[in-house]
Coordinates of C-alpha atoms and ligand atoms in Angstrom, one line a residue:
M1 CA 0.1 0.1 -0.2
A2 CA 0.7 3.3 0.1
P3 CA 4.5 4.2 -0.1
V4 CA 6.0 6.0 1.9
S5 CA 6.7 9.0 0.9
V6 CA 4.3 9.7 2.2
A7 CA 4.0 13.1 2.3
D8 CA 4.4 13.0 -1.1
P9 CA 1.1 12.4 -2.1
D10 CA 0.5 13.1 -5.4
P11 CA 1.5 11.0 -8.4
A12 CA -0.4 11.4 -11.4
P13 CA -1.9 9.2 -13.7
E14 CA 0.6 7.8 -16.4
T15 CA -2.1 8.7 -19.0
H16 CA -1.0 12.1 -19.5
A17 CA 0.3 13.6 -22.7
P18 CA 3.7 15.0 -22.5
L19 CA 3.6 18.3 -21.7
G20 CA 6.5 19.5 -23.7
A21 CA 6.9 19.2 -27.7
T22 CA 7.9 16.0 -28.9
R23 CA 10.8 16.8 -31.0
D24 CA 13.6 14.1 -30.7
V25 CA 16.6 14.9 -28.3
G26 CA 18.8 12.2 -29.0
A27 CA 19.1 8.7 -27.3
A28 CA 18.7 8.6 -23.5
P29 CA 20.8 6.5 -21.4
P30 CA 19.2 3.3 -20.2
A31 CA 16.9 4.4 -17.2
P32 CA 18.9 3.3 -14.1
R33 CA 17.0 1.0 -11.3
D34 CA 18.3 1.0 -7.7
L35 CA 19.5 -2.1 -5.9
L36 CA 15.9 -3.2 -5.3
G37 CA 14.9 -3.0 -9.0
R38 CA 13.2 0.5 -8.5
P39 CA 13.6 2.7 -11.6
L40 CA 13.5 6.5 -11.4
R41 CA 10.3 8.2 -12.0
D42 CA 9.5 11.3 -10.1
L43 CA 11.4 14.3 -8.8
R44 CA 10.4 16.6 -6.0
I45 CA 12.1 19.7 -6.4
S46 CA 12.5 22.1 -3.3
V47 CA 12.5 25.4 -4.6
T48 CA 13.4 26.7 -1.1
D49 CA 13.7 26.4 2.4
R50 CA 11.9 29.1 3.5
C51 CA 8.3 29.0 5.2
N52 CA 5.8 31.8 6.2
F53 CA 4.0 28.9 8.5
R54 CA 5.5 27.2 11.3
C55 CA 3.6 23.9 11.3
T56 CA 4.2 22.1 14.5
Y57 CA 4.7 18.6 12.7
C58 CA 7.5 20.3 10.3
M59 CA 9.0 23.5 11.7
P60 CA 8.1 23.9 15.3
R61 CA 8.4 27.7 16.0
E62 CA 10.3 26.7 19.4
V63 CA 12.9 25.7 17.0
Y64 CA 12.6 27.7 14.0
G65 CA 11.9 31.2 15.5
L66 CA 11.9 34.5 13.6
D67 CA 15.2 34.8 13.2
Y68 CA 15.9 31.5 12.0
A69 CA 19.0 31.6 9.4
F70 CA 17.7 30.2 6.3
L71 CA 19.9 29.5 3.4
P72 CA 21.5 32.8 2.0
R73 CA 20.3 33.5 -1.5
A74 CA 23.6 32.3 -3.2
E75 CA 23.2 29.0 -1.8
I76 CA 19.9 28.3 -3.4
L77 CA 20.1 26.7 -6.8
T78 CA 18.8 29.3 -9.5
F79 CA 16.1 28.4 -12.1
E80 CA 18.8 27.9 -14.7
E81 CA 20.4 25.3 -12.6
I82 CA 17.2 23.6 -11.3
E83 CA 16.0 23.3 -15.2
R84 CA 19.3 22.0 -16.2
L85 CA 19.3 19.3 -13.6
A86 CA 15.5 18.5 -14.3
R87 CA 16.4 17.8 -18.1
L88 CA 19.3 15.2 -17.1
F89 CA 16.6 13.9 -14.6
V90 CA 14.2 13.5 -17.4
R91 CA 17.0 11.6 -19.5
L92 CA 17.2 9.2 -16.8
G93 CA 13.6 8.2 -16.5
V94 CA 11.8 11.0 -14.8
T95 CA 8.4 11.9 -16.0
K96 CA 6.8 13.8 -13.2
F97 CA 7.8 16.9 -11.4
R98 CA 6.4 18.5 -8.1
L99 CA 7.6 21.8 -6.8
T100 CA 7.5 21.9 -2.9
G101 CA 9.6 23.7 -0.3
G102 CA 9.6 25.3 2.4
E103 CA 6.9 27.1 0.9
P104 CA 7.3 27.2 -3.0
L105 CA 5.2 30.2 -3.3
V106 CA 7.4 32.3 -1.3
R107 CA 9.9 31.9 -4.2
K108 CA 10.0 34.7 -6.4
G109 CA 9.1 34.3 -10.3
L110 CA 7.9 30.8 -9.8
P111 CA 6.0 30.9 -12.9
D112 CA 9.0 31.1 -14.8
L113 CA 10.7 28.0 -13.4
V114 CA 7.3 26.3 -14.3
R115 CA 7.4 27.4 -18.0
R116 CA 11.1 26.1 -18.4
L117 CA 10.0 22.7 -16.6
A118 CA 6.8 22.4 -18.6
E119 CA 8.7 22.7 -22.1
I120 CA 11.0 19.8 -21.3
D121 CA 10.2 17.0 -23.6
G122 CA 9.1 14.0 -21.9
V123 CA 7.6 15.8 -18.8
R124 CA 4.2 14.2 -18.3
D125 CA 3.1 16.0 -15.2
L126 CA 4.0 19.4 -13.2
A127 CA 2.3 19.9 -10.1
L128 CA 2.8 21.9 -6.8
T129 CA 2.6 21.2 -3.1
T130 CA 1.6 24.7 -1.1
N131 CA 0.1 25.9 1.9
G132 CA -2.2 27.8 -0.1
A133 CA -1.3 31.2 1.6
L134 CA -0.3 32.9 -1.4
L135 CA -1.9 30.8 -3.9
A136 CA -5.0 33.3 -4.5
A137 CA -2.4 35.7 -6.1
Q138 CA -0.6 33.2 -8.3
A139 CA -2.8 30.5 -9.4
R140 CA -3.6 32.2 -12.7
A141 CA 0.0 33.0 -13.8
L142 CA 0.9 29.4 -12.3
R143 CA -1.4 27.6 -14.7
D144 CA -0.8 30.0 -17.5
A145 CA 3.0 28.8 -17.1
G146 CA 2.1 25.2 -17.5
L147 CA 1.0 23.7 -14.0
R148 CA -1.3 21.0 -14.2
R149 CA -2.1 20.2 -10.7
V150 CA -1.8 21.7 -7.1
S151 CA -2.0 20.0 -3.8
V152 CA -2.9 22.3 -0.7
S153 CA -2.4 21.5 2.8
L154 CA -5.0 22.4 5.2
D155 CA -5.2 20.6 8.6
S156 CA -8.5 21.8 9.9
L157 CA -11.7 24.4 8.9
D158 CA -11.4 25.5 12.7
D159 CA -9.3 28.5 13.1
A160 CA -8.4 27.9 16.8
I161 CA -6.8 24.3 15.6
F162 CA -5.5 25.6 12.0
G163 CA -3.8 28.5 13.9
A164 CA -2.0 26.4 16.2
M165 CA -0.7 23.8 13.8
N166 CA 0.4 26.5 11.5
G167 CA 2.2 28.1 14.0
V168 CA 1.3 31.5 13.0
E169 CA -2.3 31.9 13.3
F170 CA -3.0 31.9 9.5
P171 CA -6.7 32.0 9.0
V172 CA -8.4 29.1 7.4
Q173 CA -10.5 31.7 4.8
R174 CA -7.3 32.9 3.2
V175 CA -6.6 29.2 2.4
L176 CA -9.9 28.4 1.0
Q177 CA -9.5 31.6 -1.3
G178 CA -6.3 29.9 -2.4
I179 CA -8.2 26.8 -3.2
R180 CA -11.1 28.6 -4.9
A181 CA -8.5 30.5 -7.4
A182 CA -6.7 27.4 -8.1
Q183 CA -10.0 25.9 -9.2
D184 CA -11.2 29.0 -11.2
A185 CA -7.7 28.7 -12.9
G186 CA -8.3 25.1 -13.9
L187 CA -5.5 23.7 -11.5
V188 CA -8.3 20.7 -11.0
P189 CA -9.1 18.4 -9.2
V190 CA -7.2 20.4 -6.2
K191 CA -6.1 17.9 -3.5
L192 CA -6.2 18.9 0.0
N193 CA -3.4 17.3 2.5
T194 CA -4.3 16.9 5.7
V195 CA -1.9 15.6 8.5
V196 CA -3.8 14.2 11.4
K197 CA -2.1 14.1 14.9
R198 CA -3.9 12.2 17.6
G199 CA -5.6 14.7 20.2
V200 CA -5.1 17.5 18.1
N201 CA -7.2 17.6 14.8
E202 CA -8.9 14.4 14.7
A203 CA -12.4 16.2 15.3
S204 CA -11.4 18.2 12.1
V205 CA -11.5 15.2 9.8
L206 CA -15.1 15.0 9.1
P207 CA -15.8 18.7 8.6
L208 CA -13.0 18.5 6.2
A209 CA -14.5 15.5 4.5
R210 CA -17.6 17.2 4.1
W211 CA -16.5 20.3 2.9
A212 CA -14.0 18.5 0.1
R213 CA -17.3 16.4 -0.8
D214 CA -19.1 19.7 -1.3
H215 CA -16.5 21.8 -3.3
G216 CA -15.1 19.1 -5.8
V217 CA -11.8 18.7 -3.9
I218 CA -10.2 15.2 -3.1
L219 CA -8.9 15.1 0.6
R220 CA -6.0 13.3 1.4
L221 CA -5.4 12.1 5.2
I222 CA -1.9 11.8 5.9
E223 CA -0.4 10.1 8.8
F224 CA 2.0 12.2 10.8
M225 CA 5.3 11.2 10.3
D226 CA 8.9 10.9 11.8
V227 CA 10.3 13.2 9.2
G228 CA 13.4 15.3 10.6
L229 CA 14.4 15.2 14.4
T230 CA 12.8 18.4 15.6
N231 CA 9.0 17.8 15.5
G232 CA 8.7 15.6 18.6
W233 CA 7.3 12.7 16.8
R234 CA 5.8 9.7 18.8
L235 CA 4.0 6.7 17.6
E236 CA 1.0 7.5 20.1
D237 CA 0.5 10.7 18.0
V238 CA -0.1 8.8 14.8
V239 CA -3.6 8.3 14.1
P240 CA -3.6 5.0 11.6
A241 CA -5.1 5.4 8.4
A242 CA -7.4 2.2 9.0
E243 CA -8.8 4.6 12.0
L244 CA -9.1 7.4 9.6
V245 CA -10.9 5.6 6.8
A246 CA -13.6 4.1 9.7
L247 CA -14.1 7.4 10.9
V248 CA -15.0 8.7 7.5
D249 CA -16.9 5.7 6.7
A250 CA -19.4 5.9 9.6
A251 CA -20.4 9.4 8.4
F252 CA -20.3 9.1 4.5
P253 CA -20.0 5.2 3.4
L254 CA -17.2 4.3 1.3
E255 CA -15.8 1.9 -0.9
P256 CA -12.3 1.0 -2.0
I257 CA -11.0 1.6 -5.5
P258 CA -8.0 0.6 -7.2
P259 CA -5.1 2.7 -7.6
A260 CA -5.0 5.2 -10.5
Y261 CA -1.8 3.7 -11.6
P262 CA 0.7 1.0 -10.3
G263 CA 2.7 2.5 -7.2
E264 CA 0.1 5.3 -6.1
V265 CA 1.0 6.6 -2.9
A266 CA -2.4 7.1 -1.6
T267 CA -4.8 4.2 -1.2
R268 CA -7.9 5.5 -2.4
W269 CA -11.6 5.4 -1.3
R270 CA -14.7 6.3 -3.3
Y271 CA -18.1 8.0 -1.4
R272 CA -20.8 5.2 -2.3
D273 CA -23.2 8.0 -3.0
G274 CA -21.2 9.2 -5.7
A275 CA -19.7 12.5 -4.1
G276 CA -16.2 12.0 -5.5
E277 CA -13.1 10.2 -3.3
I278 CA -10.4 10.4 -0.5
G279 CA -7.2 9.2 -0.2
V280 CA -5.1 8.1 2.8
I281 CA -1.4 8.1 3.1
A282 CA -0.4 5.6 5.8
S283 CA 3.2 6.0 5.5
V284 CA 3.7 4.7 9.0
T285 CA 1.3 1.9 9.4
Q286 CA 1.4 0.4 5.8
P287 CA 4.6 1.3 4.4
F288 CA 5.0 1.0 0.8
C289 CA 8.9 1.5 0.0
G290 CA 8.7 -1.4 -2.7
A291 CA 7.0 1.0 -5.2
C292 CA 9.1 4.0 -4.4
T293 CA 10.3 5.7 -7.7
R294 CA 11.1 9.3 -6.0
A295 CA 14.2 11.2 -5.6
R296 CA 14.1 14.5 -3.9
L297 CA 16.4 17.7 -4.8
S298 CA 17.0 20.3 -2.1
A299 CA 16.7 23.8 -2.5
K300 CA 20.6 24.1 -2.2
G301 CA 21.0 21.3 -5.0
E302 CA 21.4 18.0 -3.0
L303 CA 20.0 14.7 -4.3
F304 CA 18.2 12.9 -1.8
T305 CA 16.9 9.2 -2.5
C306 CA 14.6 8.9 0.8
L307 CA 12.7 11.3 2.7
F308 CA 14.6 9.8 5.6
A309 CA 17.9 9.9 4.4
A310 CA 20.8 11.7 6.8
G311 CA 22.6 13.0 3.6
G312 CA 22.4 13.7 -0.1
L313 CA 24.7 14.1 -2.9
D314 CA 26.0 17.6 -3.5
L315 CA 24.8 18.1 -7.4
R316 CA 25.5 22.0 -7.0
T317 CA 29.3 21.8 -6.3
L318 CA 29.2 20.0 -9.8
L319 CA 26.8 22.4 -11.4
R320 CA 29.0 25.4 -10.4
G321 CA 32.3 23.6 -10.7
G322 CA 31.8 23.3 -14.5
A323 CA 31.2 19.5 -15.0
S324 CA 29.8 18.3 -17.9
D325 CA 26.0 17.2 -18.3
E326 CA 27.3 13.7 -19.1
A327 CA 29.5 13.7 -15.7
I328 CA 26.3 15.2 -13.7
E329 CA 24.3 12.6 -15.3
A330 CA 26.7 9.7 -14.6
A331 CA 26.7 11.0 -10.7
I332 CA 22.9 11.1 -10.4
A333 CA 22.6 7.4 -12.1
S334 CA 25.2 6.1 -10.0
R335 CA 23.7 7.5 -6.9
W336 CA 20.6 5.8 -7.9
Q337 CA 21.8 2.7 -8.5
G338 CA 23.4 2.3 -5.3
R339 CA 20.1 2.8 -3.6
S340 CA 18.4 0.3 -1.2
D341 CA 16.4 2.9 1.1
R342 CA 13.5 1.6 2.6
Y343 CA 13.3 3.3 5.8
S344 CA 9.5 3.2 6.6
E345 CA 9.6 -0.8 5.9
L346 CA 12.5 -0.7 8.8
R347 CA 10.9 1.8 11.0
S348 CA 11.5 0.7 14.7
S349 CA 12.9 2.0 18.0
E350 CA 16.4 1.4 16.6
T351 CA 15.8 4.1 13.6
T352 CA 13.8 6.8 14.9
G353 CA 16.8 8.4 16.6
L354 CA 19.0 8.2 13.5
R355 CA 20.2 11.6 11.9
R356 CA 17.9 12.6 9.0
V357 CA 17.2 15.5 7.0
E358 CA 14.0 18.0 8.1
M359 CA 11.2 17.9 6.0
F360 CA 11.1 21.5 4.8
A361 CA 14.5 21.0 3.5
I362 CA 13.5 18.3 1.0
G363 CA 9.7 19.2 0.7
G364 CA 7.9 16.0 1.8
Ligands
LIG401 N1 5.1 24.1 2.5 C1 4.1 23.5 1.5 C2 3.2 22.6 2.1 O1 2.9 22.6 3.5 O2 2.2 22.0 1.6 C3 4.8 22.5 0.7 C4 6.2 21.6 1.8 S1 5.3 20.6 3.0 C5 6.8 20.2 3.8 C6 4.8 19.2 2.1 C7 4.0 18.4 2.6 O3 4.5 17.6 3.8 C8 2.5 18.8 3.5 O4 1.3 18.3 3.0 C9 2.8 18.6 4.9 O5 1.6 18.8 5.5 C10 3.6 17.6 4.6 N2 4.1 17.2 6.5 C11 5.0 18.0 6.8 N3 5.5 17.7 7.8 C12 5.0 16.3 7.8 C13 4.9 15.2 9.1 N4 5.8 15.4 9.8 N5 4.1 14.3 8.8 C14 3.3 14.2 7.5 N6 3.4 15.2 6.5 C15 3.9 16.3 6.7
LIG402 FE1 9.8 6.6 1.8 FE2 12.4 6.3 1.7 FE3 10.6 4.1 1.7 FE4 10.7 6.0 -0.4 S1 12.2 4.6 0.3 S2 8.9 5.0 0.7 S3 11.0 8.1 0.7 S4 10.4 5.5 3.2
LIG403 FE1 6.1 25.3 5.7 FE2 4.8 23.3 4.5 FE3 6.4 22.8 6.6 FE4 4.0 23.7 7.1 S1 4.6 21.9 6.3 S2 5.8 24.4 8.2 S3 3.8 25.1 5.4 S4 7.1 23.5 4.7

């Protein structure tokens, strides 16, 4: 069932037509497979480590205060550098990109990057994960630049609960305005990512499910994960996906539906009355590393092969040191071929204390 990558909820159907033109660009090398036979298919690109929220489960404000030193601009990849790497990833088999962060919409000029990525031959899906705070103002430009889909994170419709979880008392209404703007711009269907934490927002699940049904939005319920080392994760705080499904099913009867394509991250359920579907991402209770075809590029240009990795491969030094495309491509392929990650399947009391990258650095 659901892979892990949990927070990475949104692969796209394989049926999408290529976004870019179909001009022949010459033979690509054979797509690399990792040590468990998994190909490289998706790349999540973190465009910034900065965020305007301080979600308790990601960047708790006690740790990441207002004076927190984010990466200086010069350390962040430029759009030209991201595009160059993206083209190499496509040659190695990637067909889907997802822009993330930190909060991707705080990066200036994002539509320019979207346009560059949408024009790459072989790209079949281009999506964005955002907290929605700045979406109302940018949805149209993003869509016009070639963005296909958007996932918006929202943990409650209750301002007190949402404000406490986002750490900056950001109001629910502003996120809902962002969702409406995305729908109006044609970024549909919008998906809503909700991280559920025991004793914090379980009571928000049903109101969110009702709202999503009524507004043509697909709710994705996400188990609270032990990403990074600063969010105080405890197994007791995880609400298992099976419990979340039972909760929704009791109010709005559900039936399972098959994955939209092999290796889909979320388990899907359809409302029996025809009012749409929900997804559950059970990275803790039902890990699915076997189907994990995803790599992550951090804002400063490191390649991570697992959400729970301790370190990444420094591609920025290669880029800025004058390495050829062939050399960078070979470095990426070799890193992927040496990959044997399956953290969520191995998760145990021994793994929970291991050093690992923070979620806002690689975007979930
Ligand atoms: N700032 C954007 C946002 O919040 O949508 C994009 C980056 S955020 C790291 C990507 C996704 O990771 C969000 O949907 C967020 O809810 C999820 N996430 C962050 N920390 C998590 C955790 N500890 N467990 C589960 N999901 C988490
Ligand atoms: Fe998640 Fe890592 Fe497993 Fe992939 S390999 S599903 S990123 S734990
Ligand atoms: Fe920011 Fe997203 Fe992390 Fe919340 S989950 S702190 S919005 S990066």
